mmCIF file of C-alpha atoms in Angstrom:
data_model
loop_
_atom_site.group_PDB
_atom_site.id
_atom_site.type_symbol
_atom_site.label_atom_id
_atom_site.label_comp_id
_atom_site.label_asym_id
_atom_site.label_seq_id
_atom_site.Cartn_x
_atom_site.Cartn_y
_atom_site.Cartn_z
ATOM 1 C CA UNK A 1 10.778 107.399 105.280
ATOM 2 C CA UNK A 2 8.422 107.383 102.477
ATOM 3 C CA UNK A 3 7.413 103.977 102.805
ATOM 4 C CA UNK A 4 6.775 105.140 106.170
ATOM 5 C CA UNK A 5 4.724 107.885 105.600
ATOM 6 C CA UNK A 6 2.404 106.150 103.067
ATOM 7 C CA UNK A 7 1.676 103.174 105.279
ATOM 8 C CA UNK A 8 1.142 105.434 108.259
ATOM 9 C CA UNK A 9 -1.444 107.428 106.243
ATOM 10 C CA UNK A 10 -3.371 104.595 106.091
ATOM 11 C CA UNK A 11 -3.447 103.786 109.625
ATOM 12 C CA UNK A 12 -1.093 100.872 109.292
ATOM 13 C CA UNK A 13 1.342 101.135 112.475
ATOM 14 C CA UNK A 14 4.968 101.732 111.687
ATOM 15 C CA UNK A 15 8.710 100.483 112.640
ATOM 16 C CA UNK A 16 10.925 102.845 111.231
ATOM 17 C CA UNK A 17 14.127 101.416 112.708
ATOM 18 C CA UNK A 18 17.719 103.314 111.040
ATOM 19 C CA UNK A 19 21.298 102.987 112.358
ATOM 20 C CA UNK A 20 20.711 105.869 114.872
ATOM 21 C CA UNK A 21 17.912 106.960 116.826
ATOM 22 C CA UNK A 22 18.822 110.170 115.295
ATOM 23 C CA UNK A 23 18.350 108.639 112.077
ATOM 24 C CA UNK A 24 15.326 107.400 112.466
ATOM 25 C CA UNK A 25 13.261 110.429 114.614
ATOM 26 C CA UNK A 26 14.701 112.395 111.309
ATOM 27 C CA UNK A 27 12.909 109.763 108.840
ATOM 28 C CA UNK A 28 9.702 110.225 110.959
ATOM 29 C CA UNK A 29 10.235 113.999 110.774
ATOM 30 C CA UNK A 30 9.566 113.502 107.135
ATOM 31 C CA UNK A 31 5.905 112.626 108.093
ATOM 32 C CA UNK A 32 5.572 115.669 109.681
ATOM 33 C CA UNK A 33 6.936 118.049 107.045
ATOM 34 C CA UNK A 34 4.367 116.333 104.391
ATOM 35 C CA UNK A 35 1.556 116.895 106.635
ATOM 36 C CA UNK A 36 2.804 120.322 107.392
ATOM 37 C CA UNK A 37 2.452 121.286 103.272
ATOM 38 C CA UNK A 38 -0.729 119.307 103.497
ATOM 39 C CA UNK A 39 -2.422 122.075 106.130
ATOM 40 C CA UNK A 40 -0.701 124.948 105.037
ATOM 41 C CA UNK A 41 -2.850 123.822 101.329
ATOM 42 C CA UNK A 42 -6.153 123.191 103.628
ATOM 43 C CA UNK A 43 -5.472 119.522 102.422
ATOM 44 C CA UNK A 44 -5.236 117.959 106.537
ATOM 45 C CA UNK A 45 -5.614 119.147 109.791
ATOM 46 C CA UNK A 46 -2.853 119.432 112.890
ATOM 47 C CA UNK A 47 -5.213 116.799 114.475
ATOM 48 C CA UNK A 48 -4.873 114.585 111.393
ATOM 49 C CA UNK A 49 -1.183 115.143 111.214
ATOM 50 C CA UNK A 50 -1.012 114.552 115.295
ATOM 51 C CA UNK A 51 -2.862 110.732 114.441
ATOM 52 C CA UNK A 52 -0.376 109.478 111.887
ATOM 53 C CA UNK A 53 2.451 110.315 113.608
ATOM 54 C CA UNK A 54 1.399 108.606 116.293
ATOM 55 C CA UNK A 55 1.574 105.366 114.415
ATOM 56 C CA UNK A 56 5.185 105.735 113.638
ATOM 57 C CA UNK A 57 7.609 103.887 116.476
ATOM 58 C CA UNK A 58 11.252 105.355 115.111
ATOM 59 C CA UNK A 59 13.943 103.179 116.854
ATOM 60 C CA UNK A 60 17.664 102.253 116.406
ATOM 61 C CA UNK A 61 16.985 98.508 117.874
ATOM 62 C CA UNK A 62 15.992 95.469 115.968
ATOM 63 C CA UNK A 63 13.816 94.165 118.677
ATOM 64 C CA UNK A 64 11.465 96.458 118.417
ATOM 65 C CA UNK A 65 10.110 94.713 115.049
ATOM 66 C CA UNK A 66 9.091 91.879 117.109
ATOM 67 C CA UNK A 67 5.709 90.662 115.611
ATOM 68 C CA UNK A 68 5.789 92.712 112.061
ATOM 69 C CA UNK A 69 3.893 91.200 109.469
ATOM 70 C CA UNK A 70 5.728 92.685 106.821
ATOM 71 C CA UNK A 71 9.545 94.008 107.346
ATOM 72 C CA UNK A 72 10.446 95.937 103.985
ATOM 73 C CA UNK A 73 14.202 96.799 103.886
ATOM 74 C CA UNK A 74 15.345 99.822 102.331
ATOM 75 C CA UNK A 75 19.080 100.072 102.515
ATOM 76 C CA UNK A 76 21.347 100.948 99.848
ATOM 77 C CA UNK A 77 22.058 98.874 96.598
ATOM 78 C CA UNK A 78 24.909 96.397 98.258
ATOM 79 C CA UNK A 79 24.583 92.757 98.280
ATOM 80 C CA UNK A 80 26.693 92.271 101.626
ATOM 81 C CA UNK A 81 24.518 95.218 103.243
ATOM 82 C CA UNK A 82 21.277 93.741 102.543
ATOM 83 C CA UNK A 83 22.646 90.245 103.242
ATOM 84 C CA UNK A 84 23.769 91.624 106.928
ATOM 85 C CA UNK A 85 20.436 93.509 107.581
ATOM 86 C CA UNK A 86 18.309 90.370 106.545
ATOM 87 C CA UNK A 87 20.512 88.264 109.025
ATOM 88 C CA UNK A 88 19.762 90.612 112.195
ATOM 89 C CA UNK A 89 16.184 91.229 111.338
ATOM 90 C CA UNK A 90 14.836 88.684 110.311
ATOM 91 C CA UNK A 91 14.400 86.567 113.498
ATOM 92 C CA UNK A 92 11.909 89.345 114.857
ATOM 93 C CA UNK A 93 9.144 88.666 111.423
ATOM 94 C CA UNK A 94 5.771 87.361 112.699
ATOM 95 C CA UNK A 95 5.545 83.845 112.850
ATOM 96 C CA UNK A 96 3.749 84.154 108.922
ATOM 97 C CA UNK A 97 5.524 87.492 108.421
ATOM 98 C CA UNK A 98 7.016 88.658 105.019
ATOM 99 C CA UNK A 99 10.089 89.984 104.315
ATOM 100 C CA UNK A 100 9.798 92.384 101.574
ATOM 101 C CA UNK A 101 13.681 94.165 99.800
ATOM 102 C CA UNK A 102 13.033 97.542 97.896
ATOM 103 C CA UNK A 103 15.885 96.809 95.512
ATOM 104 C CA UNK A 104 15.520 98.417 91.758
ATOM 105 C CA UNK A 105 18.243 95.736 90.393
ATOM 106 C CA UNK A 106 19.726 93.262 92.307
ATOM 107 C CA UNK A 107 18.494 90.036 92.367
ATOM 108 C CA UNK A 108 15.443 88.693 94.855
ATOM 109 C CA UNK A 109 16.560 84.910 94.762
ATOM 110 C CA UNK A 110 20.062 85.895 95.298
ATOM 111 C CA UNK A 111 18.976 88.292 98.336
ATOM 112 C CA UNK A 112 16.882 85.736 99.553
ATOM 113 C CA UNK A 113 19.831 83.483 100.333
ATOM 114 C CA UNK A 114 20.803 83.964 103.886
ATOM 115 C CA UNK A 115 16.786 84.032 104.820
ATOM 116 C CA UNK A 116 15.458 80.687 106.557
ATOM 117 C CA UNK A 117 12.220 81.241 104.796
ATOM 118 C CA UNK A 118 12.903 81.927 101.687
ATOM 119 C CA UNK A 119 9.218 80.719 100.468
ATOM 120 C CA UNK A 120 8.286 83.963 102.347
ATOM 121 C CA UNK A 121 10.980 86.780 100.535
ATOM 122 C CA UNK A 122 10.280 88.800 97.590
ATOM 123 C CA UNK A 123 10.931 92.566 96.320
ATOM 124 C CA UNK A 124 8.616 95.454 96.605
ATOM 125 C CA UNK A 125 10.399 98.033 94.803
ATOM 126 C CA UNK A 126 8.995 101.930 95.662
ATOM 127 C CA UNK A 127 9.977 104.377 93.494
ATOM 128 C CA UNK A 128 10.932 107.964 94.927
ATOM 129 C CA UNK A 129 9.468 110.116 96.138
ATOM 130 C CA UNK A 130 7.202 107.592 97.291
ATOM 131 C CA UNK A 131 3.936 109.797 98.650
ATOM 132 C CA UNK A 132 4.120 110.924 95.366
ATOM 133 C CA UNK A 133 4.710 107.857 93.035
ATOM 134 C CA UNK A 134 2.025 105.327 92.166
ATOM 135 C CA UNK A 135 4.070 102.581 90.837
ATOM 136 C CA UNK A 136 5.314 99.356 93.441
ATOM 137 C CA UNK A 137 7.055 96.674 91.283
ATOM 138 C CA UNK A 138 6.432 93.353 92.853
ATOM 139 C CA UNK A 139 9.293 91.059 92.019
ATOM 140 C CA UNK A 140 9.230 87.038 92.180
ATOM 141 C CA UNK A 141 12.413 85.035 93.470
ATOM 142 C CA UNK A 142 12.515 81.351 92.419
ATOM 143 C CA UNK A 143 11.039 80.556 95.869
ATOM 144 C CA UNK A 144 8.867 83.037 96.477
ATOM 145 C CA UNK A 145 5.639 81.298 97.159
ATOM 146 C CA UNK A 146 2.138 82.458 95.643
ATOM 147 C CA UNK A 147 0.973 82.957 99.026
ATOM 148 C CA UNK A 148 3.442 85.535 100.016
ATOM 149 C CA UNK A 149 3.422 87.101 96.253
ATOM 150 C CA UNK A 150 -0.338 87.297 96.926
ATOM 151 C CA UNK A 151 -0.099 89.004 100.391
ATOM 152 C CA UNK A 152 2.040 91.400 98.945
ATOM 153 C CA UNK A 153 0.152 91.989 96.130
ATOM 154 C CA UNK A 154 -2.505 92.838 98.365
ATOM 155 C CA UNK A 155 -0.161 95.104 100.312
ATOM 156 C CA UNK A 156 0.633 97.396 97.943
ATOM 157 C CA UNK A 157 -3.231 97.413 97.231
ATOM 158 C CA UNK A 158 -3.890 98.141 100.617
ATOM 159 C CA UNK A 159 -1.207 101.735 100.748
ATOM 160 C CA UNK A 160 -3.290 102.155 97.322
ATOM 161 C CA UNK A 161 -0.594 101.922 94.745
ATOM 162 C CA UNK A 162 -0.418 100.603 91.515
ATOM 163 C CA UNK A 163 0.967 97.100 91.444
ATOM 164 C CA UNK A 164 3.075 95.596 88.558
ATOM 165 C CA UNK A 165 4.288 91.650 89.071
ATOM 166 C CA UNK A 166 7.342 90.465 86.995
ATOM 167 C CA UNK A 167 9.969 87.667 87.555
ATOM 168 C CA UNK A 168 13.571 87.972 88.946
ATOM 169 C CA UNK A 169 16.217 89.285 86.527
ATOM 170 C CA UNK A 170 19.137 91.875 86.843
ATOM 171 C CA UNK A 171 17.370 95.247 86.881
ATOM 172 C CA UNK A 172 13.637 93.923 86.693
ATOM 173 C CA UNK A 173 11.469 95.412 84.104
ATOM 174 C CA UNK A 174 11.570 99.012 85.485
ATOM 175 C CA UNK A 175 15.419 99.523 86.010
ATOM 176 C CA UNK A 176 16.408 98.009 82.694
ATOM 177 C CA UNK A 177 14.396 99.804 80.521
ATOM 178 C CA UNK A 178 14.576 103.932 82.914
ATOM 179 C CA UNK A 179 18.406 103.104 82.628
ATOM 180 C CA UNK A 180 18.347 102.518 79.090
ATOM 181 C CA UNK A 181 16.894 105.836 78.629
ATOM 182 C CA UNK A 182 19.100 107.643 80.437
ATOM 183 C CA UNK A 183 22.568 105.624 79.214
ATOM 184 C CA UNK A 184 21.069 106.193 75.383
ATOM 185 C CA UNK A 185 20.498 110.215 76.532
ATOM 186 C CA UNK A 186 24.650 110.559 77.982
ATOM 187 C CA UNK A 187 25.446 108.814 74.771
ATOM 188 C CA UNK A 188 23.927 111.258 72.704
ATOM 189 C CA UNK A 189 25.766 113.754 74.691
ATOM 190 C CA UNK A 190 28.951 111.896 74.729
ATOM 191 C CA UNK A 191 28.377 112.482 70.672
ATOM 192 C CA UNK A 192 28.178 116.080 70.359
ATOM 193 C CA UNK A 193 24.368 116.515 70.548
ATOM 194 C CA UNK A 194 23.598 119.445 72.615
ATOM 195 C CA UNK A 195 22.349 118.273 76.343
ATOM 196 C CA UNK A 196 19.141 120.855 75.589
ATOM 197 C CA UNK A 197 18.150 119.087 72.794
ATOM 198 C CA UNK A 198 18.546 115.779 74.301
ATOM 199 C CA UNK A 199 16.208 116.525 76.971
ATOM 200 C CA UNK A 200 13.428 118.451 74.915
ATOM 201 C CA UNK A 201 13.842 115.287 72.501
ATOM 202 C CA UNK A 202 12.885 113.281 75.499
ATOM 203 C CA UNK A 203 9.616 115.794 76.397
ATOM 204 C CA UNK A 204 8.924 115.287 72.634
ATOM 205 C CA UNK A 205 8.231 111.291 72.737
ATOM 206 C CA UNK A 206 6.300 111.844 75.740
ATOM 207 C CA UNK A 207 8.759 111.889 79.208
ATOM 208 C CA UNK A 208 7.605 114.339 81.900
ATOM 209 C CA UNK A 209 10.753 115.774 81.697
ATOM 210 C CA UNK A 210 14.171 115.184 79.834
ATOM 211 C CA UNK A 211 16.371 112.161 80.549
ATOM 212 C CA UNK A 212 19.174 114.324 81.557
ATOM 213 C CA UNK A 213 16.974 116.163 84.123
ATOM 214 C CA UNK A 214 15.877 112.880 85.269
ATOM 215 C CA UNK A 215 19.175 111.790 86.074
ATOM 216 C CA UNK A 216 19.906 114.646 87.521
ATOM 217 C CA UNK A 217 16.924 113.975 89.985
ATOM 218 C CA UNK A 218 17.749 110.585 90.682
ATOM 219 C CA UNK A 219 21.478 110.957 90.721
ATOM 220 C CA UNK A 220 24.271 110.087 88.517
ATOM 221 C CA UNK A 221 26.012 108.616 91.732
ATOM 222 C CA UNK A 222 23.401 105.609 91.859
ATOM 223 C CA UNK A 223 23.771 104.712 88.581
ATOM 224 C CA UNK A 224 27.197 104.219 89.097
ATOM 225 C CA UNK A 225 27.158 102.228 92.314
ATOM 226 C CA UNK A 226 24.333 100.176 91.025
ATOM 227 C CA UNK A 227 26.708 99.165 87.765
ATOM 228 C CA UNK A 228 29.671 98.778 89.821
ATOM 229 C CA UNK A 229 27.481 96.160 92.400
ATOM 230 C CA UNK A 230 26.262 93.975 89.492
ATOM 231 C CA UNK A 231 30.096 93.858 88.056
ATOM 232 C CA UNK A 232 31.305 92.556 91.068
ATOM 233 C CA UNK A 233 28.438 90.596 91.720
ATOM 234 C CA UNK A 234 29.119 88.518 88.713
ATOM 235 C CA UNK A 235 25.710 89.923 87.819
ATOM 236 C CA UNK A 236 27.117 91.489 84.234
ATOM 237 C CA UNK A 237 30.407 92.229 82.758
ATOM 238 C CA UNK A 238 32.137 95.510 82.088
ATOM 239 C CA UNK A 239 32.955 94.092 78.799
ATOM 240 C CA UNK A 240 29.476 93.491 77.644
ATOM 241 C CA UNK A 241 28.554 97.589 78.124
ATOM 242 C CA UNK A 242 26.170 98.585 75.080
ATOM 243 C CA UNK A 243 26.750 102.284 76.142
ATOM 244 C CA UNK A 244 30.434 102.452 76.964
ATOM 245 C CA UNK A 245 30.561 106.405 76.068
ATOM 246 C CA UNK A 246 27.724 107.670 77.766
ATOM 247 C CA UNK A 247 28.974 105.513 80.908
ATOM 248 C CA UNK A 248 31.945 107.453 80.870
ATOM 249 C CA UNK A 249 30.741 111.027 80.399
ATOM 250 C CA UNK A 250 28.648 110.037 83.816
ATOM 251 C CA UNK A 251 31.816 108.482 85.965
ATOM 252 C CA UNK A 252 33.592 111.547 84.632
ATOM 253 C CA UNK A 253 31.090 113.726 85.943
ATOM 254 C CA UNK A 254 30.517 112.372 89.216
ATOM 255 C CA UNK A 255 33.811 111.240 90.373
ATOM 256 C CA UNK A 256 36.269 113.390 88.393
ATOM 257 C CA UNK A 257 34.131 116.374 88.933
ATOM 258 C CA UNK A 258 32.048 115.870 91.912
ATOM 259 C CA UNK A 259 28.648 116.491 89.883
ATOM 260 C CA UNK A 260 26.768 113.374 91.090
ATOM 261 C CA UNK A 261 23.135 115.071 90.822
ATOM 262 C CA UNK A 262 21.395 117.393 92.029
ATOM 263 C CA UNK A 263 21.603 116.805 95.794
ATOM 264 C CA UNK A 264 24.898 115.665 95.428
ATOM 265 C CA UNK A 265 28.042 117.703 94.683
ATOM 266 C CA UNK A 266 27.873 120.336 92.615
ATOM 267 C CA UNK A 267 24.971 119.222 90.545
ATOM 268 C CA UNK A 268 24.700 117.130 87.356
ATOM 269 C CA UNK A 269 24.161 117.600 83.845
ATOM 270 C CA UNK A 270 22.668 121.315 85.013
ATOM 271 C CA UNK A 271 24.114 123.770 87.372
ATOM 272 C CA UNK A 272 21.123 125.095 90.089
ATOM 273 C CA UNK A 273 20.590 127.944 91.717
ATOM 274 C CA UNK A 274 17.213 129.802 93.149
ATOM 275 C CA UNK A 275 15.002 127.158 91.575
ATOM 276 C CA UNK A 276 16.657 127.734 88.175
ATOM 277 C CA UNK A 277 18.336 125.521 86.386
ATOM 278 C CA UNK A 278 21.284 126.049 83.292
ATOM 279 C CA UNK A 279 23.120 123.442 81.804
ATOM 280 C CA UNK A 280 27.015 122.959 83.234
ATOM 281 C CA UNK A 281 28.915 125.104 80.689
ATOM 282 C CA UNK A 282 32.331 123.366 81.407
ATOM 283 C CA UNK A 283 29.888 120.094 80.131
ATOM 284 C CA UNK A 284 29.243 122.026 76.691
ATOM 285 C CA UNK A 285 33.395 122.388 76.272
ATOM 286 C CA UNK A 286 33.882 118.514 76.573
ATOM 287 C CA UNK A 287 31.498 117.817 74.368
ATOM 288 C CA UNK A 288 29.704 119.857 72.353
#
């Protein structure tokens, strides 16, 4: 939806296809709320609102991408899910179309398998929430071809985002190194460092906000079905975990106490409530 909005913004016309009509109308209502904050700020008018929406088709039917120059799938981080999307979809590119994954780890050559133009696959990965964010990692499978790294390229020009190119590899350049800070921040929980400190340590070095706010944000839940789709990818092995402790303290969060972020459960690291936020004190018993 905020791939969506962006592109429609720009006066690109839109396929938002989801698994449901309802789905999709719901993911073009998200349009409408941004422009909504936009003219209650003096920032857009109802008019302007009015004209992007109208580039937005929201569907539940493959056909109607017939003739898209660029399909960008956005599902979540499964292998067989993306695989099975690709397989439906694909037939309905334009004849020189791309097909574009937002995927923040899992391999684009590997993805690209089931495609019959695999010459013409690579990763755009958005980062959330996307109206907002600047960054578009542009990620190159062995047969992506400079052509279609080139039209994307200019792509993510064109929604005007800041473009960063890097080869295939588990986790790119982006995921490898955000995870790292947030698997080094549960560790230093998981050690008896107080969860505060962590996160004004973070803010200290030079993060917008703490790691363990961050996570919060982006969800623990992710993290954890991101890790547990490499492993049985073949893409890494449990054994080889460098942060084995801090992994932990997040699975037992999430699944043994249903705190698997902020918008999921009960909440995360931090309890919240009326735009404040505390830090779980049943989190400060385990650990600190």
């Amino acid at each position: 939806q905020g791939i969506a909005a962006v592109a429609a913004g720009l006066c690109i016309q839109v396929v938002l296809k989801d698994v449901s009509i309802e789905a999709a109308e719901k993911g073009k209502a998200y349009t409408a709320k941004l422009y909504d904050k936009k003219i209650a700020k003096g920032r857009a008018t109802e008019h302007e609102k009015e004209q992007v929406l109208s580039q937005i088709i929201a569907t539940d039917k493959d056909e109607d991408l017939l003739g898209c120059e660029l399909i960008i799938e956005a599902v979540f981080e499964n292998m067989s899910l993306k695989h099975r999307v690709l397989t439906d979809s694909e037939q309905y590119l334009a004849k020189s179309g791309i097909w574009a994954s937002n995927t923040s780890t899992l391999p684009i050559t590997q993805l690209a398998e089931p495609s019959k133009k695999p010459d013409n696959f690579i990763g755009l990965h958005f980062f959330s929430p996307v109206d907002k964010m600047p960054l578009v990692e542009i990620i190159r499978g062995n047969k992506t071809s400079d052509e279609t790294l080139a039209r994307a390229f200019d792509f993510v020009q064109q929604i005007k985002k800041i473009p960063i190119v890097v080869n295939d590899s588990v986790g790119f350049f982006t995921s490898r190194t955000f995870a790292a800070q947030l698997q080094e921040a549960s560790t230093m929980v998981s050690e008896g460092i107080h969860p505060v400190r962590v996160d004004n340590l973070g803010k200290a070095i030079g993060m917008p906000v703490g790691p363990l706010t961050v996570n919060d944000e982006v969800s623990l839940t992710i993290g954890i079905k991101v890790r547990e789709t490499q492993i049985e990818a073949g893409l890494i092995r449990a054994e080889d975990d460098r942060w084995p402790d801090g992994n932990r303290l997040i699975e037992k969060l999430a699944k043994e106490y249903n705190r698997g972020g902020r918008y999921q459960g009960d909440g995360g690291y931090y309890d919240y409530s009326d735009g404040n936020k505390v830090i779980w004190p049943k989190l400060l018993d385990m650990y600190y």
